[in-house]
mmCIF file of C-alpha atoms in Angstrom:
data_model
loop_
_atom_site.group_PDB
_atom_site.id
_atom_site.type_symbol
_atom_site.label_atom_id
_atom_site.label_comp_id
_atom_site.label_asym_id
_atom_site.label_seq_id
_atom_site.Cartn_x
_atom_site.Cartn_y
_atom_site.Cartn_z
ATOM 1 C CA UNK V 196 81.280 99.514 82.589
ATOM 2 C CA UNK V 197 84.506 101.485 83.038
ATOM 3 C CA UNK V 198 87.403 100.655 85.350
ATOM 4 C CA UNK V 199 89.380 103.599 86.750
ATOM 5 C CA UNK V 200 92.302 103.893 89.174
ATOM 6 C CA UNK V 201 93.596 106.964 90.982
ATOM 7 C CA UNK V 202 97.328 106.379 90.775
ATOM 8 C CA UNK V 203 100.383 108.216 92.065
ATOM 9 C CA UNK V 204 103.076 106.189 93.789
ATOM 10 C CA UNK V 205 103.722 109.043 96.249
ATOM 11 C CA UNK V 206 101.759 108.465 99.459
ATOM 12 C CA UNK V 207 99.727 111.161 101.165
ATOM 13 C CA UNK V 208 98.168 112.644 98.027
ATOM 14 C CA UNK V 209 94.615 111.763 99.056
ATOM 15 C CA UNK V 210 93.914 108.769 96.800
ATOM 16 C CA UNK V 211 91.589 106.978 99.224
ATOM 17 C CA UNK V 212 89.774 110.157 100.300
ATOM 18 C CA UNK V 213 89.249 111.159 96.677
ATOM 19 C CA UNK V 214 88.030 107.663 95.775
ATOM 20 C CA UNK V 215 85.441 107.647 98.584
ATOM 21 C CA UNK V 216 84.073 111.089 97.805
ATOM 22 C CA UNK V 217 84.087 110.660 94.029
ATOM 23 C CA UNK V 218 82.176 107.386 94.459
ATOM 24 C CA UNK V 219 79.527 109.172 96.516
ATOM 25 C CA UNK V 220 79.152 111.905 93.911
ATOM 26 C CA UNK V 221 79.005 109.401 91.039
ATOM 27 C CA UNK V 222 76.189 107.584 92.866
ATOM 28 C CA UNK V 223 74.372 110.886 93.429
ATOM 29 C CA UNK V 224 74.477 111.361 89.642
ATOM 30 C CA UNK V 225 72.813 108.013 89.023
ATOM 31 C CA UNK V 226 75.849 105.750 88.568
ATOM 32 C CA UNK V 227 76.281 102.340 90.190
ATOM 33 C CA UNK V 228 79.791 102.138 91.635
ATOM 34 C CA UNK V 229 81.963 99.191 92.652
ATOM 35 C CA UNK V 230 84.882 100.089 94.925
ATOM 36 C CA UNK V 231 87.822 97.668 94.917
ATOM 37 C CA UNK V 232 90.249 97.941 97.825
ATOM 38 C CA UNK V 233 93.382 96.649 96.121
ATOM 39 C CA UNK V 234 95.770 98.239 98.624
ATOM 40 C CA UNK V 235 97.075 95.712 101.194
ATOM 41 C CA UNK V 236 96.933 98.532 103.765
ATOM 42 C CA UNK V 237 93.114 98.270 103.527
ATOM 43 C CA UNK V 238 92.456 101.973 104.163
ATOM 44 C CA UNK V 239 89.317 101.961 102.022
ATOM 45 C CA UNK V 240 87.868 98.908 103.779
ATOM 46 C CA UNK V 241 88.686 100.273 107.231
ATOM 47 C CA UNK V 242 86.938 103.533 106.311
ATOM 48 C CA UNK V 243 83.604 101.773 105.827
ATOM 49 C CA UNK V 244 83.763 98.854 108.271
ATOM 50 C CA UNK V 245 83.771 99.115 112.039
ATOM 51 C CA UNK V 246 86.805 97.669 113.789
ATOM 52 C CA UNK V 247 85.047 94.518 115.075
ATOM 53 C CA UNK V 248 83.627 93.701 111.629
ATOM 54 C CA UNK V 249 86.987 94.352 109.999
ATOM 55 C CA UNK V 250 88.738 92.096 112.492
ATOM 56 C CA UNK V 251 86.272 89.259 111.782
ATOM 57 C CA UNK V 252 86.610 89.767 108.034
ATOM 58 C CA UNK V 253 90.404 89.685 108.008
ATOM 59 C CA UNK V 254 90.580 86.914 110.590
ATOM 60 C CA UNK V 255 88.601 84.554 108.341
ATOM 61 C CA UNK V 256 90.063 85.616 104.992
ATOM 62 C CA UNK V 257 92.469 82.686 104.698
ATOM 63 C CA UNK V 258 89.681 80.157 105.335
ATOM 64 C CA UNK V 259 88.501 78.565 102.101
ATOM 65 C CA UNK V 260 84.915 78.198 103.297
ATOM 66 C CA UNK V 261 84.340 81.510 105.087
ATOM 67 C CA UNK V 262 86.772 83.997 103.519
ATOM 68 C CA UNK V 263 85.129 87.104 102.034
ATOM 69 C CA UNK V 264 88.013 89.376 100.982
ATOM 70 C CA UNK V 265 89.839 89.928 97.712
ATOM 71 C CA UNK V 266 92.534 87.544 98.927
ATOM 72 C CA UNK V 267 89.864 84.902 99.574
ATOM 73 C CA UNK V 268 88.692 85.351 95.976
ATOM 74 C CA UNK V 269 92.091 85.045 94.250
ATOM 75 C CA UNK V 270 93.675 82.516 96.639
ATOM 76 C CA UNK V 271 92.503 79.357 94.781
ATOM 77 C CA UNK V 272 94.066 80.663 91.559
ATOM 78 C CA UNK V 273 97.307 81.687 93.264
ATOM 79 C CA UNK V 274 97.588 78.247 94.861
ATOM 80 C CA UNK V 275 96.770 76.515 91.560
ATOM 81 C CA UNK V 276 93.744 74.661 92.949
ATOM 82 C CA UNK V 277 90.851 76.148 90.965
ATOM 83 C CA UNK V 278 89.416 79.316 89.509
ATOM 84 C CA UNK V 279 88.476 82.459 91.407
ATOM 85 C CA UNK V 280 86.037 82.243 94.324
ATOM 86 C CA UNK V 281 82.901 84.349 94.537
ATOM 87 C CA UNK V 282 82.776 86.716 97.513
ATOM 88 C CA UNK V 283 80.046 89.038 98.740
ATOM 89 C CA UNK V 284 80.265 92.786 98.376
ATOM 90 C CA UNK V 285 79.714 95.200 101.249
ATOM 91 C CA UNK V 286 77.042 97.818 100.457
ATOM 92 C CA UNK V 287 78.298 101.173 101.735
ATOM 93 C CA UNK V 288 75.291 103.430 101.151
ATOM 94 C CA UNK V 289 71.589 103.095 101.912
ATOM 95 C CA UNK V 290 70.363 102.226 98.423
ATOM 96 C CA UNK V 291 73.344 99.955 97.599
ATOM 97 C CA UNK V 292 74.448 102.004 94.583
ATOM 98 C CA UNK V 293 77.988 101.974 96.009
ATOM 99 C CA UNK V 294 79.428 98.579 96.939
ATOM 100 C CA UNK V 295 82.845 97.511 98.183
ATOM 101 C CA UNK V 296 85.017 94.502 97.433
ATOM 102 C CA UNK V 297 86.954 94.437 100.724
ATOM 103 C CA UNK V 298 90.730 94.418 100.784
ATOM 104 C CA UNK V 299 93.113 92.262 102.751
ATOM 105 C CA UNK V 300 96.645 92.542 104.114
ATOM 106 C CA UNK V 301 97.221 89.090 102.584
ATOM 107 C CA UNK V 302 97.010 90.605 99.112
ATOM 108 C CA UNK V 303 100.745 91.051 99.638
ATOM 109 C CA UNK V 304 101.030 87.270 99.181
ATOM 110 C CA UNK V 305 99.272 87.593 95.844
ATOM 111 C CA UNK V 306 101.695 90.337 94.861
ATOM 112 C CA UNK V 307 104.662 88.102 95.685
ATOM 113 C CA UNK V 308 103.496 85.641 93.020
ATOM 114 C CA UNK V 309 102.997 88.221 90.287
ATOM 115 C CA UNK V 310 106.612 88.811 89.116
ATOM 116 C CA UNK V 311 107.085 85.107 88.344
ATOM 117 C CA UNK V 312 103.688 85.023 86.641
ATOM 118 C CA UNK V 313 104.680 88.005 84.512
ATOM 119 C CA UNK V 314 107.580 85.933 83.174
ATOM 120 C CA UNK V 315 105.195 83.043 82.513
ATOM 121 C CA UNK V 316 102.969 85.375 80.500
ATOM 122 C CA UNK V 317 105.899 86.052 78.173
ATOM 123 C CA UNK V 318 106.287 82.280 77.878
ATOM 124 C CA UNK V 319 102.575 81.954 76.960
ATOM 125 C CA UNK V 320 101.864 79.826 80.033
ATOM 126 C CA UNK V 321 98.217 79.472 81.042
ATOM 127 C CA UNK V 322 99.026 79.785 84.736
ATOM 128 C CA UNK V 323 100.775 83.090 84.086
ATOM 129 C CA UNK V 324 97.657 84.508 82.448
ATOM 130 C CA UNK V 325 95.363 83.087 85.135
ATOM 131 C CA UNK V 326 97.239 84.498 88.129
ATOM 132 C CA UNK V 327 98.060 87.847 86.525
ATOM 133 C CA UNK V 328 94.406 88.472 85.659
ATOM 134 C CA UNK V 329 92.847 86.883 88.775
ATOM 135 C CA UNK V 330 91.969 90.185 90.440
ATOM 136 C CA UNK V 331 90.604 91.463 87.141
ATOM 137 C CA UNK V 332 88.391 88.368 86.871
ATOM 138 C CA UNK V 333 86.986 88.900 90.380
ATOM 139 C CA UNK V 334 86.318 92.567 89.687
ATOM 140 C CA UNK V 335 84.735 92.022 86.281
ATOM 141 C CA UNK V 336 82.450 89.226 87.487
ATOM 142 C CA UNK V 337 81.303 91.252 90.487
ATOM 143 C CA UNK V 338 80.764 94.417 88.455
ATOM 144 C CA UNK V 339 78.694 92.481 85.918
ATOM 145 C CA UNK V 340 76.544 90.918 88.654
ATOM 146 C CA UNK V 341 75.923 94.365 90.163
ATOM 147 C CA UNK V 342 75.336 95.988 86.774
ATOM 148 C CA UNK V 343 77.932 98.561 87.833
ATOM 149 C CA UNK V 344 78.605 101.573 85.640
ATOM 150 C CA UNK V 345 82.075 102.204 87.019
ATOM 151 C CA UNK V 346 84.757 100.438 89.046
ATOM 152 C CA UNK V 347 87.085 102.554 91.170
ATOM 153 C CA UNK V 348 90.280 100.800 92.242
ATOM 154 C CA UNK V 349 91.993 102.040 95.395
ATOM 155 C CA UNK V 350 95.689 101.162 95.061
ATOM 156 C CA UNK V 351 98.797 101.461 97.196
ATOM 157 C CA UNK V 352 101.485 104.134 96.724
ATOM 158 C CA UNK V 353 104.002 102.111 94.703
ATOM 159 C CA UNK V 354 104.903 100.908 91.219
ATOM 160 C CA UNK V 355 104.948 97.228 92.163
ATOM 161 C CA UNK V 356 103.611 94.139 90.427
ATOM 162 C CA UNK V 357 100.116 94.357 91.938
ATOM 163 C CA UNK V 358 99.575 97.907 90.718
ATOM 164 C CA UNK V 359 100.941 96.922 87.324
ATOM 165 C CA UNK V 360 98.211 94.291 86.927
ATOM 166 C CA UNK V 361 95.558 96.718 88.174
ATOM 167 C CA UNK V 362 96.548 99.590 85.905
ATOM 168 C CA UNK V 363 96.674 97.303 82.880
ATOM 169 C CA UNK V 364 93.162 96.138 83.764
ATOM 170 C CA UNK V 365 91.853 99.720 83.814
ATOM 171 C CA UNK V 366 90.184 101.604 81.010
ATOM 172 C CA UNK V 367 91.710 104.804 82.368
ATOM 173 C CA UNK V 368 93.596 106.360 85.251
ATOM 174 C CA UNK V 369 93.857 109.678 87.079
ATOM 175 C CA UNK V 370 96.798 111.128 88.982
ATOM 176 C CA UNK V 371 96.111 112.905 92.288
ATOM 177 C CA UNK V 372 98.795 115.507 92.978
ATOM 178 C CA UNK V 373 99.500 117.263 96.261
ATOM 179 C CA UNK V 374 101.330 120.536 96.692
ATOM 180 C CA UNK V 375 104.768 119.197 97.542
ATOM 181 C CA UNK V 376 108.008 118.509 95.702
ATOM 182 C CA UNK V 377 107.960 114.732 96.171
ATOM 183 C CA UNK V 378 104.449 114.437 94.773
ATOM 184 C CA UNK V 379 105.641 116.272 91.665
ATOM 185 C CA UNK V 380 108.757 114.125 91.338
ATOM 186 C CA UNK V 381 106.652 110.969 91.595
ATOM 187 C CA UNK V 382 104.896 111.915 88.364
ATOM 188 C CA UNK V 383 108.081 111.048 86.479
ATOM 189 C CA UNK V 384 107.917 107.481 87.738
ATOM 190 C CA UNK V 385 104.192 107.230 86.974
ATOM 191 C CA UNK V 386 104.746 108.076 83.317
ATOM 192 C CA UNK V 387 107.780 105.832 82.861
ATOM 193 C CA UNK V 388 106.268 102.876 84.715
ATOM 194 C CA UNK V 389 102.906 102.820 82.940
ATOM 195 C CA UNK V 390 104.603 103.290 79.566
ATOM 196 C CA UNK V 391 106.847 100.281 80.204
ATOM 197 C CA UNK V 392 103.933 98.176 81.469
ATOM 198 C CA UNK V 393 101.889 98.967 78.367
ATOM 199 C CA UNK V 394 104.785 98.140 76.031
ATOM 200 C CA UNK V 395 105.501 94.845 77.807
ATOM 201 C CA UNK V 396 101.838 93.835 77.774
ATOM 202 C CA UNK V 397 101.611 94.614 74.065
ATOM 203 C CA UNK V 398 104.425 92.094 73.585
ATOM 204 C CA UNK V 399 102.632 89.549 75.788
ATOM 205 C CA UNK V 400 99.370 89.965 73.852
ATOM 206 C CA UNK V 401 101.265 89.723 70.586
ATOM 207 C CA UNK V 402 102.657 86.339 71.636
ATOM 208 C CA UNK V 403 99.341 85.029 73.018
ATOM 209 C CA UNK V 404 97.007 82.781 71.035
ATOM 210 C CA UNK V 405 93.745 84.250 69.754
ATOM 211 C CA UNK V 406 91.844 82.315 72.417
ATOM 212 C CA UNK V 407 94.050 83.689 75.195
ATOM 213 C CA UNK V 408 93.818 87.239 73.856
ATOM 214 C CA UNK V 409 90.086 87.070 74.421
ATOM 215 C CA UNK V 410 90.442 86.347 78.143
ATOM 216 C CA UNK V 411 93.340 88.582 79.186
ATOM 217 C CA UNK V 412 93.031 92.316 79.662
ATOM 218 C CA UNK V 413 93.691 94.772 76.870
ATOM 219 C CA UNK V 414 96.334 96.709 78.780
ATOM 220 C CA UNK V 415 95.653 100.165 77.315
ATOM 221 C CA UNK V 416 94.820 102.505 80.246
ATOM 222 C CA UNK V 417 93.978 105.982 78.998
ATOM 223 C CA UNK V 418 95.097 109.061 80.892
ATOM 224 C CA UNK V 419 92.167 111.239 81.970
ATOM 225 C CA UNK V 420 94.207 113.920 83.741
ATOM 226 C CA UNK V 421 95.142 115.036 87.245
ATOM 227 C CA UNK V 422 93.414 116.250 90.382
ATOM 228 C CA UNK V 423 95.034 118.679 92.782
ATOM 229 C CA UNK V 424 94.101 117.596 96.274
ATOM 230 C CA UNK V 425 94.313 118.834 99.851
ATOM 231 C CA UNK V 426 96.224 122.031 99.197
ATOM 232 C CA UNK V 427 97.789 123.026 102.482
ATOM 233 C CA UNK V 428 100.912 125.054 101.757
ATOM 234 C CA UNK V 429 102.879 127.756 103.526
ATOM 235 C CA UNK V 430 103.789 130.881 101.665
ATOM 236 C CA UNK V 431 107.481 131.617 101.354
ATOM 237 C CA UNK V 432 108.801 135.116 101.673
ATOM 238 C CA UNK V 433 108.689 135.628 97.913
ATOM 239 C CA UNK V 434 105.459 133.717 97.188
ATOM 240 C CA UNK V 435 102.462 136.020 96.835
ATOM 241 C CA UNK V 436 100.183 133.142 95.863
ATOM 242 C CA UNK V 437 101.636 129.716 96.751
ATOM 243 C CA UNK V 438 98.672 127.845 95.249
ATOM 244 C CA UNK V 439 99.225 129.487 91.873
ATOM 245 C CA UNK V 440 102.950 128.715 92.124
ATOM 246 C CA UNK V 441 102.238 125.009 92.546
ATOM 247 C CA UNK V 442 99.691 125.032 89.731
ATOM 248 C CA UNK V 443 102.322 126.477 87.405
ATOM 249 C CA UNK V 444 104.678 123.620 88.318
ATOM 250 C CA UNK V 445 102.162 120.777 88.094
ATOM 251 C CA UNK V 446 100.747 121.313 84.582
ATOM 252 C CA UNK V 447 104.074 121.207 82.672
ATOM 253 C CA UNK V 448 105.317 118.290 84.795
ATOM 254 C CA UNK V 449 102.214 116.279 83.875
ATOM 255 C CA UNK V 450 102.678 117.107 80.193
ATOM 256 C CA UNK V 451 106.397 116.325 80.114
ATOM 257 C CA UNK V 452 106.425 113.284 82.401
ATOM 258 C CA UNK V 453 103.130 111.463 81.751
ATOM 259 C CA UNK V 454 101.478 112.748 78.586
ATOM 260 C CA UNK V 455 104.651 112.781 76.515
ATOM 261 C CA UNK V 456 105.657 109.237 77.546
ATOM 262 C CA UNK V 457 102.230 107.776 76.816
ATOM 263 C CA UNK V 458 101.791 109.564 73.488
ATOM 264 C CA UNK V 459 105.101 108.146 72.283
ATOM 265 C CA UNK V 460 103.607 104.672 72.680
ATOM 266 C CA UNK V 461 100.105 105.383 71.432
ATOM 267 C CA UNK V 462 98.409 108.788 71.041
ATOM 268 C CA UNK V 463 95.076 107.121 71.886
ATOM 269 C CA UNK V 464 96.305 106.642 75.465
ATOM 270 C CA UNK V 465 95.890 110.405 75.916
ATOM 271 C CA UNK V 466 92.496 111.215 74.396
ATOM 272 C CA UNK V 467 92.152 114.499 76.275
ATOM 273 C CA UNK V 468 92.921 117.722 74.422
ATOM 274 C CA UNK V 469 93.453 121.023 76.197
ATOM 275 C CA UNK V 470 93.858 121.140 79.967
ATOM 276 C CA UNK V 471 94.774 117.914 81.748
ATOM 277 C CA UNK V 472 93.461 119.236 85.038
ATOM 278 C CA UNK V 473 90.224 117.473 85.965
ATOM 279 C CA UNK V 474 89.689 119.594 89.054
ATOM 280 C CA UNK V 475 90.968 120.589 92.462
ATOM 281 C CA UNK V 476 89.850 119.784 95.990
ATOM 282 C CA UNK V 477 90.711 121.973 98.959
ATOM 283 C CA UNK V 478 91.735 120.695 102.365
ATOM 284 C CA UNK V 479 88.582 120.304 104.470
ATOM 285 C CA UNK V 480 90.437 120.273 107.787
ATOM 286 C CA UNK V 481 88.501 118.518 110.583
ATOM 287 C CA UNK V 482 85.738 117.305 108.258
ATOM 288 C CA UNK V 483 87.932 114.520 106.857
ATOM 289 C CA UNK V 484 88.306 112.711 110.220
ATOM 290 C CA UNK V 485 84.596 113.328 110.902
ATOM 291 C CA UNK V 486 83.761 111.615 107.621
ATOM 292 C CA UNK V 487 86.035 108.713 108.611
ATOM 293 C CA UNK V 488 84.284 108.454 111.980
ATOM 294 C CA UNK V 489 80.847 108.218 110.373
ATOM 295 C CA UNK V 490 81.922 106.220 107.314
ATOM 296 C CA UNK V 491 80.433 108.671 104.819
ATOM 297 C CA UNK V 492 81.639 111.155 102.231
ATOM 298 C CA UNK V 493 82.421 114.684 103.412
ATOM 299 C CA UNK V 494 79.448 116.056 101.462
ATOM 300 C CA UNK V 495 77.113 113.718 103.385
ATOM 301 C CA UNK V 496 77.945 115.075 106.859
ATOM 302 C CA UNK V 497 74.863 117.286 107.263
ATOM 303 C CA UNK V 498 73.082 116.147 110.404
ATOM 304 C CA UNK V 499 76.214 114.422 111.681
ATOM 305 C CA UNK V 500 78.392 117.424 112.542
ATOM 306 C CA UNK V 501 77.945 120.821 114.168
ATOM 307 C CA UNK V 502 75.728 123.059 111.955
ATOM 308 C CA UNK V 503 78.572 125.567 111.953
ATOM 309 C CA UNK V 504 80.353 123.219 109.529
ATOM 310 C CA UNK V 505 77.447 122.956 107.088
ATOM 311 C CA UNK V 506 78.826 125.603 104.737
ATOM 312 C CA UNK V 507 82.030 123.585 104.326
ATOM 313 C CA UNK V 508 80.056 120.346 103.974
ATOM 314 C CA UNK V 509 78.003 121.882 101.169
ATOM 315 C CA UNK V 510 81.141 123.264 99.530
ATOM 316 C CA UNK V 511 82.707 119.788 99.592
ATOM 317 C CA UNK V 512 79.630 118.286 97.958
ATOM 318 C CA UNK V 513 79.703 120.899 95.205
ATOM 319 C CA UNK V 514 83.422 120.339 94.547
ATOM 320 C CA UNK V 515 83.183 116.545 94.407
ATOM 321 C CA UNK V 516 79.990 116.626 92.318
ATOM 322 C CA UNK V 517 81.755 118.845 89.798
ATOM 323 C CA UNK V 518 84.751 116.490 89.830
ATOM 324 C CA UNK V 519 82.518 113.449 89.278
ATOM 325 C CA UNK V 520 80.739 115.158 86.374
ATOM 326 C CA UNK V 521 84.049 115.839 84.658
ATOM 327 C CA UNK V 522 85.189 112.235 85.190
ATOM 328 C CA UNK V 523 81.915 110.949 83.719
ATOM 329 C CA UNK V 524 82.510 113.096 80.629
ATOM 330 C CA UNK V 525 86.180 112.233 80.178
ATOM 331 C CA UNK V 526 85.831 108.496 80.886
ATOM 332 C CA UNK V 527 82.639 108.062 78.869
ATOM 333 C CA UNK V 528 80.776 106.498 81.786
#
C-alpha cells in the first residue's frame, strides 16, 4: 500500500479535483483507493456527501459514541484518554473500490496540538509520538482493513503542522501547478518546507528508541513530479503560445526549488530521472461543477449531462487515465 499527497500550499491549483479524478481512474485500472480528507475545509467530503448527510456527520463528530469523522478517530489520542477510535468509511463508487475517510472542520483542533507534540517528539515523549502519528494510525489501520492499494490524502493549502505530519507519513508526493505566478512562487516554499521537515524527523528518529522507531513513520516522502492543471490563461501581446510560456517557467522552477532541495538531503527522495512532469489536465469548464453536482469524476458524466458534452467527458477520462497510469508506474503501486 502506498500513501500519496498532492501538495502545493498555493490554493486554487486543483488539488481536490485532481484527487477525485485520479482516484476514479486508479479504480478503473483495478486499484483499491482510500481517500483521506485531511483538509479542515472538507472540500473532498462535501463533494461526495449530500448537504443533509454532511450536516449530520459534522454535527455528531464531537460525540464519543456516534462520531464518524477523522476528528472523531483522533480525538481520544489528542485528549490523552485512549488510542485512536475506529470509524466507518464512506464508499463513493458502486463497487466500493474507492472509499472515503471523511474530514472535519474540527481537525483544526488537532492541528493546534501538533506544534507542542513536535517538541515532545524531540524530547522522546510517548505522547508526542502518539499525537503526531494519530492520523497516520487511523489511515494505516483503515487501509489495511480495506486491503487498499493506495491512499490519497487531500490536504489544505498551507505548510502548517497538520500537513507536516501528513507529508511525513506519505511514501511520495506530487505538486499540482496552475498557470499563475503565485502558484510558481509557492513551489519555493514546498521544497524548503518538506526538506526541513525531513531533516527534523531524521533527528527525531535518531533520538527515538528502537521500539519507538518501529511505530512512528519513516518520514521520507519521495517526489514523483508535478501536474499542470486547469490551464486557463490569457495571451499577452507578445505571447504567441501562453501555455508553452508557462511550461518553460514551471520545469526549471521545479528543478531548482524542489528537486535540488530534496536531493541535497537524500538523492533517494527524488527517484525520478528525466522529466518531472507527470502530466497535464486542461480546464473542463462547466463539466467540473456538473461533476460536483452528481458526486462523480468528470470522466463518469456520460448519461448525466447533455450528449453534446460527451466528447469532453471522454477526453477527460483519457487524460486522467493516462495520469493515473503514470502515477502507478512512478509510485510503484
